[in-house]
Every structure is written in structure tokens, then in C-alpha cells.
CSV table of C-alpha atoms in Angstrom, one decimal:
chain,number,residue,atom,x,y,z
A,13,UNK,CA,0.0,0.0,0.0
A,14,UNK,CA,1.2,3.5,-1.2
A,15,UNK,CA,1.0,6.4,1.1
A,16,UNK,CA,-0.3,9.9,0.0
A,17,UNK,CA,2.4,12.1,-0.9
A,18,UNK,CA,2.0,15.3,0.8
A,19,UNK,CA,4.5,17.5,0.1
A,20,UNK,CA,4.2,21.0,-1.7
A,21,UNK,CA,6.0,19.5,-5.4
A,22,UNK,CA,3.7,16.8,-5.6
A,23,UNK,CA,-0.2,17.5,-4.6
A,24,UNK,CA,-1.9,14.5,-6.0
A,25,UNK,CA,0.4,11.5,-6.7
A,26,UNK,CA,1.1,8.6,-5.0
A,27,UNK,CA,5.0,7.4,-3.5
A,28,UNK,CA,6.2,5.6,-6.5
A,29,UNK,CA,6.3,1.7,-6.4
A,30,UNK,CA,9.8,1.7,-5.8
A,31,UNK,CA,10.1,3.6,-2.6
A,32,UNK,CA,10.1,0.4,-0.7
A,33,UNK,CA,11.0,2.2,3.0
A,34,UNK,CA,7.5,4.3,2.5
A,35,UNK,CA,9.0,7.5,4.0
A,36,UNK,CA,8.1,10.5,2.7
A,37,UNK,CA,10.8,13.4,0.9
A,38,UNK,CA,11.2,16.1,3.6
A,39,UNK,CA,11.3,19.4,2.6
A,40,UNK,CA,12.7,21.6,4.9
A,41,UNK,CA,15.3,24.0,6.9
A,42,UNK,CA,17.0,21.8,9.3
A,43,UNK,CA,20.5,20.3,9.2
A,44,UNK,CA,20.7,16.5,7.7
A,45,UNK,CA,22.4,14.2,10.4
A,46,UNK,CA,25.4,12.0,9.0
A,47,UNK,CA,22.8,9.0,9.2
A,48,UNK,CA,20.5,11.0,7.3
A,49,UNK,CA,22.8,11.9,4.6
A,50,UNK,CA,23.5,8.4,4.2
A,51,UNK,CA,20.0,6.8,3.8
A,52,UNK,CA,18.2,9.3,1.2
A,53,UNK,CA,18.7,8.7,-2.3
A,54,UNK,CA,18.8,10.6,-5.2
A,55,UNK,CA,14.9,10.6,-5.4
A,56,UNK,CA,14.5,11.8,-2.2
A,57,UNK,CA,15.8,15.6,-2.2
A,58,UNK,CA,15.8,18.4,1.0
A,59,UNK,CA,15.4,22.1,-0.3
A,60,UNK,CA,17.8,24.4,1.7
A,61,UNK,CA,17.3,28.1,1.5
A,62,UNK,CA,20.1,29.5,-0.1
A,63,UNK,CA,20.9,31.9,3.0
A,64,UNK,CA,20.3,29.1,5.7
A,65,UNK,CA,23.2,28.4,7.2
A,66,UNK,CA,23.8,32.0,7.6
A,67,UNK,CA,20.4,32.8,9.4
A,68,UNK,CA,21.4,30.3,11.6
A,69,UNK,CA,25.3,31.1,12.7
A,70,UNK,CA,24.1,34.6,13.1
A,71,UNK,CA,21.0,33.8,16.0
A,72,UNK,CA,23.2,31.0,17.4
A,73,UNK,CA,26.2,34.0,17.7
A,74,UNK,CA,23.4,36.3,18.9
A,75,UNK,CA,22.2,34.1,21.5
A,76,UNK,CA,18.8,34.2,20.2
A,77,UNK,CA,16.9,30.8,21.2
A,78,UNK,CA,12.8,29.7,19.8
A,79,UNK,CA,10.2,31.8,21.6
A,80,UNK,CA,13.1,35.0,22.8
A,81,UNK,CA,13.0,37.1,19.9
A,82,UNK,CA,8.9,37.4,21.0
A,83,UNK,CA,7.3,37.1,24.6
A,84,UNK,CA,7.3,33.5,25.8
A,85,UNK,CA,4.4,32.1,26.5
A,86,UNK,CA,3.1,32.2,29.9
A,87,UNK,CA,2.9,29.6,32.4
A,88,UNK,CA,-0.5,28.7,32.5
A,89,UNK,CA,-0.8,28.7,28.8
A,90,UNK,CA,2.5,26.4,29.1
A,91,UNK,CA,0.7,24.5,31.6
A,92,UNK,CA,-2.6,23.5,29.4
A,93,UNK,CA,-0.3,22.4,26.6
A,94,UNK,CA,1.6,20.1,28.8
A,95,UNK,CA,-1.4,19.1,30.2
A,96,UNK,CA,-3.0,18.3,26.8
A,97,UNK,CA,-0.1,16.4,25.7
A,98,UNK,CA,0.0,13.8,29.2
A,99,UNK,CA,-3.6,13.2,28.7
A,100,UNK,CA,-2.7,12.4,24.9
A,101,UNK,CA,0.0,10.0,26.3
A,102,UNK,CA,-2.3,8.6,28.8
A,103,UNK,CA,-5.5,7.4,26.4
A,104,UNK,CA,-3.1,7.0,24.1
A,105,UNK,CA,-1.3,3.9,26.5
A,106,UNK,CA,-4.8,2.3,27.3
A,107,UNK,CA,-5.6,2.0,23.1
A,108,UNK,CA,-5.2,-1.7,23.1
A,109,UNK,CA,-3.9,-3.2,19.4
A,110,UNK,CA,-7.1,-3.8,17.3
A,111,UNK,CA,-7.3,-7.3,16.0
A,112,UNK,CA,-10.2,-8.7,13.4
A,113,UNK,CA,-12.0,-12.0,14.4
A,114,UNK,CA,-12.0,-14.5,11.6
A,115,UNK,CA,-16.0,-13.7,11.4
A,116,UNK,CA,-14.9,-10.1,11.2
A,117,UNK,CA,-12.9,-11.0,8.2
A,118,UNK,CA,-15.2,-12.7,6.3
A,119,UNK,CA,-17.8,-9.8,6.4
A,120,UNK,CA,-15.1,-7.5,5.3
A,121,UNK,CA,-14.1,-9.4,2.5
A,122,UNK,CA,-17.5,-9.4,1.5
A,123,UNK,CA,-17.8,-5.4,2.0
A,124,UNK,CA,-14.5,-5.1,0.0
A,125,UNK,CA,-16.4,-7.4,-2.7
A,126,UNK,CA,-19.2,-5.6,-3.0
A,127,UNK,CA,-18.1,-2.7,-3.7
A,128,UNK,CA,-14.8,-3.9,-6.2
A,129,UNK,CA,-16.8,-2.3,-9.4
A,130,UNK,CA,-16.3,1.2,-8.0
A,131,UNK,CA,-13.0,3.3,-8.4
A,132,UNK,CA,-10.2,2.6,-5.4
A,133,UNK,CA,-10.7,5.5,-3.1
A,134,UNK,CA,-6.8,6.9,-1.5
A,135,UNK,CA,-5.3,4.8,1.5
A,136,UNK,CA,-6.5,6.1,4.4
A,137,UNK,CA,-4.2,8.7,5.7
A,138,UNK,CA,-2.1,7.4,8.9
A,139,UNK,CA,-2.2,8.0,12.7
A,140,UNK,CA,0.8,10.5,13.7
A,141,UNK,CA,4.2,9.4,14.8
A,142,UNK,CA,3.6,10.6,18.7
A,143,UNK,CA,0.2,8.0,18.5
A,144,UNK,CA,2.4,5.2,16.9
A,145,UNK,CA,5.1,5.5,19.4
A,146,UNK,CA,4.7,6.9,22.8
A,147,UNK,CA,6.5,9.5,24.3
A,148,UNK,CA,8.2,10.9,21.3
A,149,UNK,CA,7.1,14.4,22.4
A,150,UNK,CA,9.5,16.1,25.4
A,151,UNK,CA,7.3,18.9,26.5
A,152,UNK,CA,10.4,21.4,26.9
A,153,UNK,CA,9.7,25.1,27.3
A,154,UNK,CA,10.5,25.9,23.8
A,155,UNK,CA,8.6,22.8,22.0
A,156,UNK,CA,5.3,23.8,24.1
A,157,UNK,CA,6.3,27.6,22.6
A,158,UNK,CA,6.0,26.1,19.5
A,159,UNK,CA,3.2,24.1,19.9
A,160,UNK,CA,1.1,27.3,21.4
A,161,UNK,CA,2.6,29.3,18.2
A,162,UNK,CA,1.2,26.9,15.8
A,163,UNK,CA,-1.8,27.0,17.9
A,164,UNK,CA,-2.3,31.0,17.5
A,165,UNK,CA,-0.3,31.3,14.3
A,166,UNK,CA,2.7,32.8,15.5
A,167,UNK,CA,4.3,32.6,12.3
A,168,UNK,CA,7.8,34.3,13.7
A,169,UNK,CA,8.4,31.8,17.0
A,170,UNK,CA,7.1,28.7,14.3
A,171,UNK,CA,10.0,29.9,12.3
A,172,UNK,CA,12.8,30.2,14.1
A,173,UNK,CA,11.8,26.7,15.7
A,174,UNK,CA,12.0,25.2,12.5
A,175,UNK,CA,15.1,27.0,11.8
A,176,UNK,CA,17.1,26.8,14.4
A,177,UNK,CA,16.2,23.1,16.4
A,178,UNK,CA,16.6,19.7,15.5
A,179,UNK,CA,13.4,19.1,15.2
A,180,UNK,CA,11.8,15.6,14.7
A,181,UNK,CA,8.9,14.4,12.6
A,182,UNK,CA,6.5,14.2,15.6
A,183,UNK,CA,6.9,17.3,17.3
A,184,UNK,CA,6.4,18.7,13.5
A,185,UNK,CA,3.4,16.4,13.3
A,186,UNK,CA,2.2,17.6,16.7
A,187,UNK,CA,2.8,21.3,15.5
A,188,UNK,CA,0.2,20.7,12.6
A,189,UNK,CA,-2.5,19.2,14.8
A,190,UNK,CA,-2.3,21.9,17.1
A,191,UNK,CA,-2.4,24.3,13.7
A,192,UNK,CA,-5.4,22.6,12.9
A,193,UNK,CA,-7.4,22.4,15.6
A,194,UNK,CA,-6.2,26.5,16.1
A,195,UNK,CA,-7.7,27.0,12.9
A,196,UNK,CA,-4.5,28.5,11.4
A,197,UNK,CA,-4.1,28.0,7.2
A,198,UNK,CA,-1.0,29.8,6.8
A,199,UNK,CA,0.4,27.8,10.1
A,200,UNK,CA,-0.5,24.3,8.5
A,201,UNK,CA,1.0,26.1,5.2
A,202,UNK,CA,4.5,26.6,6.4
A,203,UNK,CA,4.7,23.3,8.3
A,204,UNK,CA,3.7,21.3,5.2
A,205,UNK,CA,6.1,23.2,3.2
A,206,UNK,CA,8.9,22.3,5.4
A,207,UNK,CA,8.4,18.4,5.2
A,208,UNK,CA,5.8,17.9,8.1
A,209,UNK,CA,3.6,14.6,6.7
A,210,UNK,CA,0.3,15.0,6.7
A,211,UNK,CA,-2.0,12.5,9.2
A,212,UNK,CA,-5.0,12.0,10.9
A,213,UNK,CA,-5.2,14.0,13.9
A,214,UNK,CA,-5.4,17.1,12.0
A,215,UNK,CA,-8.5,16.3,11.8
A,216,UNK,CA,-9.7,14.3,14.6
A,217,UNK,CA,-8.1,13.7,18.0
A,218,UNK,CA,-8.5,12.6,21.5
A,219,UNK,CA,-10.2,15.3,24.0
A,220,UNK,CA,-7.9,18.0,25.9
A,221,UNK,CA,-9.7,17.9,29.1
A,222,UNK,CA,-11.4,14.6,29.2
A,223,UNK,CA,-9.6,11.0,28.2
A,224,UNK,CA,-12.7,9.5,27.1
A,225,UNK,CA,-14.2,11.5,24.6
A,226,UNK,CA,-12.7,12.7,21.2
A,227,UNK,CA,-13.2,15.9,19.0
A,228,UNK,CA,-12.9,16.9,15.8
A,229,UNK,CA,-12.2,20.0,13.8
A,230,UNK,CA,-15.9,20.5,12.8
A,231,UNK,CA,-16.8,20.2,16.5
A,232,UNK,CA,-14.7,23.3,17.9
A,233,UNK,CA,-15.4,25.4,14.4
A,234,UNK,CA,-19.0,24.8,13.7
A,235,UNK,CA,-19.6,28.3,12.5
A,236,UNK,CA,-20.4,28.6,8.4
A,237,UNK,CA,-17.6,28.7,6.0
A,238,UNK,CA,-15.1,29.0,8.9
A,239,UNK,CA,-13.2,25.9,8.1
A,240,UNK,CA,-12.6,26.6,4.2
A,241,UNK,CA,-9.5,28.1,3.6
A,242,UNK,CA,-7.5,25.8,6.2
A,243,UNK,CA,-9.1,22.3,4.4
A,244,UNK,CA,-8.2,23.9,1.0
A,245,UNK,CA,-4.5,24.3,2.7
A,246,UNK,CA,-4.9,20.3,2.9
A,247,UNK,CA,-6.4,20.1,-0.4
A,248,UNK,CA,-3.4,21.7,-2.0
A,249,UNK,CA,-0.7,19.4,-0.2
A,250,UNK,CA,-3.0,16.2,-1.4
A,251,UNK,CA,-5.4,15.4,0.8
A,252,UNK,CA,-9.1,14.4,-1.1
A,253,UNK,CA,-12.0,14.3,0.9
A,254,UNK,CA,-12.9,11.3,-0.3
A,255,UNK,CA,-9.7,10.0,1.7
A,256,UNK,CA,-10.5,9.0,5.0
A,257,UNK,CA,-8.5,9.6,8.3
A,258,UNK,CA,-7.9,7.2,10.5
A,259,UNK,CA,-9.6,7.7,14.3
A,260,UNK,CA,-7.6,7.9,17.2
A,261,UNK,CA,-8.9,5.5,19.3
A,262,UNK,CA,-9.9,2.4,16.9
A,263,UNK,CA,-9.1,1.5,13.1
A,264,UNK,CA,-12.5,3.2,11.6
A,265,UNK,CA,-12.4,5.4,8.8
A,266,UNK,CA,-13.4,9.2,9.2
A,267,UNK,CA,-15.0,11.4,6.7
A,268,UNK,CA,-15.9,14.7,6.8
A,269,UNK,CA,-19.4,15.1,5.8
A,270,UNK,CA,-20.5,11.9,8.2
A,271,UNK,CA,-19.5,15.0,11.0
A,272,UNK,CA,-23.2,15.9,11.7
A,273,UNK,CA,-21.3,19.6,12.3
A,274,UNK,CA,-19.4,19.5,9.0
A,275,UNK,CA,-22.8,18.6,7.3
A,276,UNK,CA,-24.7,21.5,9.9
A,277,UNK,CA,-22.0,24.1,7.9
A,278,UNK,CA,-23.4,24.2,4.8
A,279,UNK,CA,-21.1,26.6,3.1
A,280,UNK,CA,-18.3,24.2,4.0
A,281,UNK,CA,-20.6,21.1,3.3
A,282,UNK,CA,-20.8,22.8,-0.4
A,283,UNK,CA,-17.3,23.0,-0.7
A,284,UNK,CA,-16.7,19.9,-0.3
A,285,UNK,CA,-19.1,18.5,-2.6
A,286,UNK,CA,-17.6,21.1,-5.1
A,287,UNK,CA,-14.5,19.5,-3.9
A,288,UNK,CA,-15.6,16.1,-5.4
A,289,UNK,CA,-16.6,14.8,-1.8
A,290,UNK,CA,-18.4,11.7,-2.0
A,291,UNK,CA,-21.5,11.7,0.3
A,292,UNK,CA,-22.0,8.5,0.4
A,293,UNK,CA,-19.2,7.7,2.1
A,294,UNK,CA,-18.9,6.4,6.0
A,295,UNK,CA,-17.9,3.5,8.2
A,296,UNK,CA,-19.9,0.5,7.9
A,297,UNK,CA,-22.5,0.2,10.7
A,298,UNK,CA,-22.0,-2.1,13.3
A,299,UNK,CA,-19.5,-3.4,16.7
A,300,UNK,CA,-16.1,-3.9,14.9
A,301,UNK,CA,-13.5,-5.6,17.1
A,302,UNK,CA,-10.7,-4.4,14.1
A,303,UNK,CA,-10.9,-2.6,11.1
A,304,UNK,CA,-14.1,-1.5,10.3
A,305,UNK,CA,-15.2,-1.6,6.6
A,306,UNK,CA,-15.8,1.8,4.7
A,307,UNK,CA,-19.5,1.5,3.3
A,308,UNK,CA,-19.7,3.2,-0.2
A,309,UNK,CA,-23.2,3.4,0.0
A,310,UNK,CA,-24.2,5.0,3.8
A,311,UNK,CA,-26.9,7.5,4.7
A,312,UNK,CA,-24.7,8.8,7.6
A,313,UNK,CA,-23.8,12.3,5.9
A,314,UNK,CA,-27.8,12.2,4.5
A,315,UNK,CA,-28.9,11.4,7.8
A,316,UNK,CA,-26.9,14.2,10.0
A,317,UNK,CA,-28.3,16.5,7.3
A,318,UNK,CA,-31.6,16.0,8.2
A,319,UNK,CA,-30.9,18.1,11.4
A,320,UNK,CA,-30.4,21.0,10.0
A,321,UNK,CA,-33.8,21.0,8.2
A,322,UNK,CA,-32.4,22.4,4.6
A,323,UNK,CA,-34.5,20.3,1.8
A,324,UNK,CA,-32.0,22.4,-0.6
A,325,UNK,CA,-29.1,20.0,0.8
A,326,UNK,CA,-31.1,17.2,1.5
A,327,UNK,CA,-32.2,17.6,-2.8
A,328,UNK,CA,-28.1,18.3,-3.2
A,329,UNK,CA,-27.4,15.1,-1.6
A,330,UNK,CA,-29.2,12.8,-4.1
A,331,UNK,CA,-27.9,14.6,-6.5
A,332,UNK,CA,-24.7,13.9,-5.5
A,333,UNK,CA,-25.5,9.9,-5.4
A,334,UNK,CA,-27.2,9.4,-1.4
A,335,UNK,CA,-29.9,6.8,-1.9
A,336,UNK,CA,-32.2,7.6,1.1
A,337,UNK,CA,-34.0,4.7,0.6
A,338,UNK,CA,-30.7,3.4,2.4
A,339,UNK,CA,-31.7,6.2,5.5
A,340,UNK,CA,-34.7,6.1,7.8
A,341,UNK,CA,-34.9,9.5,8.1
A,342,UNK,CA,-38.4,9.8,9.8
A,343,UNK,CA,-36.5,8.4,12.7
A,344,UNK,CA,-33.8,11.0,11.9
A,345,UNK,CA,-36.5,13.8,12.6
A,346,UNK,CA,-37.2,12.8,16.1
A,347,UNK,CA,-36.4,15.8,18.1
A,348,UNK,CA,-37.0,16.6,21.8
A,349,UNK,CA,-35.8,20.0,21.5
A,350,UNK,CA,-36.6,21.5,18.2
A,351,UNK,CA,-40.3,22.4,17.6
A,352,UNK,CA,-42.2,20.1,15.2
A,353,UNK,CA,-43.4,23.3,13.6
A,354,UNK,CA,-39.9,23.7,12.4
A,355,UNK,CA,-39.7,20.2,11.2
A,356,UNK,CA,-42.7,19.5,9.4
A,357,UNK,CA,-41.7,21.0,5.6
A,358,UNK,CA,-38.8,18.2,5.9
A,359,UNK,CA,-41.2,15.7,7.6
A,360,UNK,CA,-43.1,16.1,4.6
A,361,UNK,CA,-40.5,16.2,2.0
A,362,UNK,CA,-39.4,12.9,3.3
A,363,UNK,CA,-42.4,11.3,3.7
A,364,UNK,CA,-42.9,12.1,-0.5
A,365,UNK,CA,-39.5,10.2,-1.1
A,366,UNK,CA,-40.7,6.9,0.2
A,367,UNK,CA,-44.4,6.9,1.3
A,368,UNK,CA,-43.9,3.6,2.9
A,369,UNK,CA,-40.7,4.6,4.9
A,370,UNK,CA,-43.6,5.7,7.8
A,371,UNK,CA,-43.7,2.4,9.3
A,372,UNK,CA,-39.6,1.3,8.5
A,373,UNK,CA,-38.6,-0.9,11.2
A,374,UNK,CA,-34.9,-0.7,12.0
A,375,UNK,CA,-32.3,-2.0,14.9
A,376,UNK,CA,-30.7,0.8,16.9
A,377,UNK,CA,-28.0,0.2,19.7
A,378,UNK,CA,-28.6,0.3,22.9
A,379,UNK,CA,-25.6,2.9,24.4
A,380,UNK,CA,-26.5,4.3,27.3
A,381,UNK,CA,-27.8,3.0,30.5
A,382,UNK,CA,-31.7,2.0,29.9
A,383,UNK,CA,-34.9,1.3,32.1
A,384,UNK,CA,-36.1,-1.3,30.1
A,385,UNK,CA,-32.7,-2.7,29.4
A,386,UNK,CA,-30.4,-2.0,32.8
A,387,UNK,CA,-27.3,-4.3,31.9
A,388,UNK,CA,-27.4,-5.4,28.0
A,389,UNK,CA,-24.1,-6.9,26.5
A,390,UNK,CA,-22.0,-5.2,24.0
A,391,UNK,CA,-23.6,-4.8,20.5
A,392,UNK,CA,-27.6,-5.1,22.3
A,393,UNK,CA,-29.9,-3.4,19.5
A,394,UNK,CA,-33.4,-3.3,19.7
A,395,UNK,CA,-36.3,-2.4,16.5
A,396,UNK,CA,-38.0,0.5,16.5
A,397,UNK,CA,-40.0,2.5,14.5
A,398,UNK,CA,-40.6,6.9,13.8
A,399,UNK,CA,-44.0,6.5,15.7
A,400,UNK,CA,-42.3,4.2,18.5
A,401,UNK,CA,-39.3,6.6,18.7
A,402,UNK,CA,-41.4,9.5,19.0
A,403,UNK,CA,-43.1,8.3,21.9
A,404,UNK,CA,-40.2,7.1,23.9
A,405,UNK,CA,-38.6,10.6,23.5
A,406,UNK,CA,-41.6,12.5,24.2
A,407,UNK,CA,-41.9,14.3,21.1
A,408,UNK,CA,-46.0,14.1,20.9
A,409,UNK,CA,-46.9,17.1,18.0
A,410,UNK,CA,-44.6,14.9,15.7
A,411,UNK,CA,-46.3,11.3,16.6
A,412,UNK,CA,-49.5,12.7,16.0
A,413,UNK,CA,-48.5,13.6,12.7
A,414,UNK,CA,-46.9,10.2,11.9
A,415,UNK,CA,-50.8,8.9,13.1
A,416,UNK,CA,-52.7,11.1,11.3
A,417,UNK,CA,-49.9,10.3,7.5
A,418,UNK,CA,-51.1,6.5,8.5
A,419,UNK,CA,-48.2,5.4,11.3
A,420,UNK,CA,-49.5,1.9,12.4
A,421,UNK,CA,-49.5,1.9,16.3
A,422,UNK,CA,-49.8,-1.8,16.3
A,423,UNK,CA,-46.2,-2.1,14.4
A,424,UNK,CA,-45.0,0.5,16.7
A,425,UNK,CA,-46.2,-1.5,19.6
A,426,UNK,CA,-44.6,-4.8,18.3
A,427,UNK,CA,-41.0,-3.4,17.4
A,428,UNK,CA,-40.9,-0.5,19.8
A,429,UNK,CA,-40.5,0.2,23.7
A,430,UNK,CA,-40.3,3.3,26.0
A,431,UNK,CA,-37.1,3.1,27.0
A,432,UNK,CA,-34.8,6.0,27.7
A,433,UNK,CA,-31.9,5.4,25.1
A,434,UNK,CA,-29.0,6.8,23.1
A,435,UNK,CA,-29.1,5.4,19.9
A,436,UNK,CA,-28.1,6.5,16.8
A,437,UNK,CA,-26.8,3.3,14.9
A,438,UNK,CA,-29.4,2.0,12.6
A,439,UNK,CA,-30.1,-0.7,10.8
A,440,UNK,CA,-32.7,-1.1,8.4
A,441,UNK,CA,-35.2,-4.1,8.5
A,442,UNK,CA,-36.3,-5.1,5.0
């Protein structure tokens, strides 16, 4: 398997069969070690600046060290990002290695089957090197200054870093994340242009202030359009958004419009399908002890668009290939918050896709601790129904809607329960 080249001279291609070592050309400022001299070939070239080694004798005569030429950060701010990076370490250590069971296999061959007619999609891009080895990242004063200047775009302190330490892939790699999730294009700019490899955790990543929860970029940007120009930085360096990261805390693909906030921002939603963003992309449903499958034909990105109530992107959506026969998005449109007065124009633009879709039966997870169902195993799912769903969440304007457009209460009796659950893993029933 080929990984994605994401340096600034090559946007699109692949590593070229013969690049056996799978490393990627760095493109930078910093000095080559003797060992690194020796192991890169012809076709793997470092651009120095001209005037590099003269920038450098004249801060190291001058004294000048990362972070002194501006104010150093201050202790507290210091303090979060060492904080943030022990946490990191810590969920990091209890990610146990993922391995398929021969059952799993078999189902995945078949996934990979089904879908062998279609057009490869990219390898998925990889975890960082800090989350393949641990402790690779010494939180010193100065690499914290640099995370906190990638973080805030500090372009000056990122630059004398790179200039002027030894630095190592991770710490680069860690730079970019914290770019990233800082919302900084010109940041993730400059560290791809000086050999940092593109990975996952730009775009999704373990929690800062609890272990057991994860976040992604659309989650801390969810206002419209504000994510644009910093994807279109990854864009340019090679990234697709048809190519899937990897999540932090299990081998599971990630795409961006099965983000219910990514697909909530519809100017960035837009831009990705203008991208060439497939939405039928997402992780196959289902308890996956190793690698789960990517499905090629899921209603997650049609389904997390049904939130947002906009029948222009719901119409956009088929368009672009979503089958929402695949969906049950009257189930979707269960809301205990939003006002059915605010729903019904998509209640009823649903209902005219699929006029039998009223009394769908699918199989939901059980996730979250229920009365019905105190102590179910791992994987427990249950049917349900829109009408049954309604009821157990209390939304009562929108069941007697799903009555009065010919909801049968007897199937909603048979397949449903009032239970207090968190579900939102379906599975249709034909």
C-alpha cells in the first residue's frame, strides 16, 4: 500500500512503487544528520534556502533561542499544553492493538467485494508518529512555545523553531495538529512546506480535558464557512475528501461530511461536494473488534443533514448519489428539542421520497444506560419504529403527525419500547 504524498511539489500522486522504505521526501530547513545523509537517495531531495546556514550562525552567535525574539508564553498557557499532551499519552497507552476475528474478516471481505466495481478511493491517511510511538514528544519550554505558536499562528516563534532546532517528525506532526485544531491555514501552510507529513489527527483527535471523549475540527469550528481556507491548505498538499482519516482510538475510517457539524456548515458542506466529496461515504454500521469496513453506499452524511432541516441540501445530496431509501430519516426527525413546527416542511419532503418509509422498522443500539434494558451486552440493539421513537422521546406534536400520515400503532407496539436510550446506529429491516 502506497502512502499519500503530501509535500508542496507533488499535490496528487502517490509514493512511486519503488520507494520500498514508505517515508516520505522532507522538505525543509534543518540540518541532515550524518545517518540521514547516508540513507536518502537521489529521489528523495531536501530544499535548503540558499541563506540558511547564515540565518542560523548569526542567531546561534546572537544568543537568540525559539520563543526570545517574542514574549514567551506564559505559564499557564505552558501549563494546558503540557497538560493536553499527558492526557494524549495517557488514552493513548490504554488504546489496546485492534485485531479482526475470523468472522470479522469474512464480512469485510464481503464489504470489500461488494463494492470492487467502483474506483479505489486513497489509502487512508495514517495516525501520527507521537500515537504510533509513545513519548516521542519532550514537552520542553520551547517545543510547548512552539506548539502554542502553531496554535495562535505565530508565524515568527514557528520559524525560528523550525530553523534553528533539531526538530523531529512528531513534534512537526504535533505542530500541525495543534495548527489545525487552532484554525491557522498559513500555520498548517508553512509546516507542510517544510516536510511535516500530513495525518489524521489534524483532523480528529483525543479530548484535551477529558480521556474519554474525542473531538474533531468541525466540533470546535462549527460556524459557516469558517473551516474553508485551512481544508483547502490540505487540499493543495494532497489530501481528497474522499480520503479518509484514520480515528484515534480504533481502526475506523473518518469522513468529513458523516460529521453531523461539518454537514450542519453548509457553506463548507458545499465546498466539499464542489471538492468532489463523496456523500456517500462512511464507516460501515456495526461493533467492529478491528478494522471496520468503509461503506460506499451510507446515509450517515444524509442522515446528519436531516438536522439541519435544509431540503436544498437534503435535494443536493441525491444529487450527488445518497440513496435515502438506504436512510430512515423519519426516525432522523425525532427531536425533543426542536419544535415540530420547524420540522414538518422536511417531515413532509421525506415522507414524499418513500411513502412507505412511515412504518420502516430498524435496529438501533442500545448505548447508554436503559430502564427497560439496565445491563445489555455489548452490541444489544433493539427495532424501532418513527411513531415508536417519538413516543419514547416525548416528542408528541410529531407522533400525532406520523398517526394522522397512516403510522400503524400496532407495528409501533410490536417493534418499539419506551425506553430511555442513546441510539443512533441504525439498521434497516427489510
Amino acid at each position: 500500500m502506497h502512502r499519500k504524498i503530501v509535500t508542496g511539489n507533488d499535490f496528487a500522486g502517490f509514493a512511486p512503487p519503488h520507494r520500498r522504505d514508505g517515508v516520505l521526501p522532507v522538505v525543509g530547513l534543518r540540518p541532515l544528520a550524518p545517518d540521514d545523509r547516508a540513507q536518502r537517495g537521489p529521489d528523495r531531495p531536501v530544499v535548503q534556502h540558499a541563506d540558511f546556514w547564515s540565518v542560523r550562525l548569526t542567531l546561534l552567535l546572537s544568543k537568540q533561542t525559539v520563543g526570545r525574539n517574542v514574549a514567551p508564553s506564559s505559564p499557564v498557557e505552558r501549563e494546558r499544553m503540557r497538560q493536553g499532551i499527558a492526557m494524549m499519552e495517557s488514552r493513548n497507552a490504554r488504546c489496546s492493538p485492534v485485531h479482526s476475528t475470523p468472522s470479522e474478516r469474512a464480512v469485510l471481505q464481503q464489504v470489500e467485494a461488494s463494492f470492487a466495481h467502483l474506483p479505489p478511493l486513497p489509502s487512508w491517511l495514517n495516525r501520527p508518529e507521537y500515537l504510533a510511538r509513545p513519548n516521542v514528544i519532550c514537552p520542553t519550554d520551547d517545543a510547548l512555545d512552539f506548539f502554542l505558536a502553531c496554535e495562535q499562528g505565530q508565524m515568527q516563534q514557528m520559524t525560528l523553531f523550525v530553523e534553528t532546532q533539531i526538530q523531529s517528525q512528531a513534534h512537526l506532526q504535533y505542530g500541525l495538529e495543534r495548527a489545525s485544531f487552532g484554525n491557522q491555514p498559513e500555520a498548517a501552510r508553512y509546516l507542510l512546506n517544510n516536510g511535516t507529513n500530513l495525518h489524521s489527527n489534524v483532523f480528529e483527535r483525543f479530548h484535551d480535558k477529558n480521556e474519554y471523549l474525542r473531538m474533531t475540527i468541525f466540533d470546535v469550528y462549527p460556524e459557516e464557512g469558517s473551516l474553508i481556507l485551512l481544508l483547502q491548505v490540505f487540499i493543495d498538499f494532497g489530501w481528497h475528501p474522499n480520503q479518509a482519516w484514520t480515528m484515534p482510538f480504533k481502526n475506523a475510517p473518518g469522513f468529513p461530511l458523516c460529521c453531523s457539524k461539518c454537514i450542519q456548515n453548509r457553506p463548507l458542506a458545499r465546498f466539499l461536494l464542489l471538492q468532489g466529496a463523496d456523500p456517500k461515504l462512511g464507516p460501515c454500521n456495526g461493533i467492529w473488534d478491528g478494522t471496520t469496513p468503509v461503506d460506499r453506499d451510507s446515509d450517515r452524511a444524509f442522515t446528519a443533514a436531516l438536522s439541519t432541516c435544509d431540503i436544498t441540501l437534503l435535494k443536493e445530496l441525491i444529487m450527488h448519489g445518497v440513496n435515502p431509501h438506504n436512510a430512515c430519516p423519519l426516525s432522523s426527525l425525532v427531536s425533543r428539542n426542536l419544535p415540530f413546527s420547524q420540522r414538518r416542511e422536511t417531515a413532509d419532503y421525506v415522507l414524499s421520497l418513500d411513502g412507505n418509509s412511515i412504518n420502516k422498522v430498524q435496529l438501533v443500539h442500545i448505548r447508554a444506560g436503559t430502564t427497560e434494558f439496565p445491563a445489555q451486552p455489548r452490541g444489544t440493539v433493539h427495532p424501532e419504529t418513527a411513531l415508536s421513537k417519538a413516543r419514547a422521546l416525548g416528542d408528541d406534536e410529531y407522533a400525532e403527525w406520523l398517526l394522522e400520515k397512516g403510522a400503524d400503532p400496532e407495528i409501533s407496539r410490536q417493534h418499539g419500547k419506551r425506553v430511555n436510550y442513546i441510539g443512533n446506529i441504525r439498521y434497516p429491516v427489510a
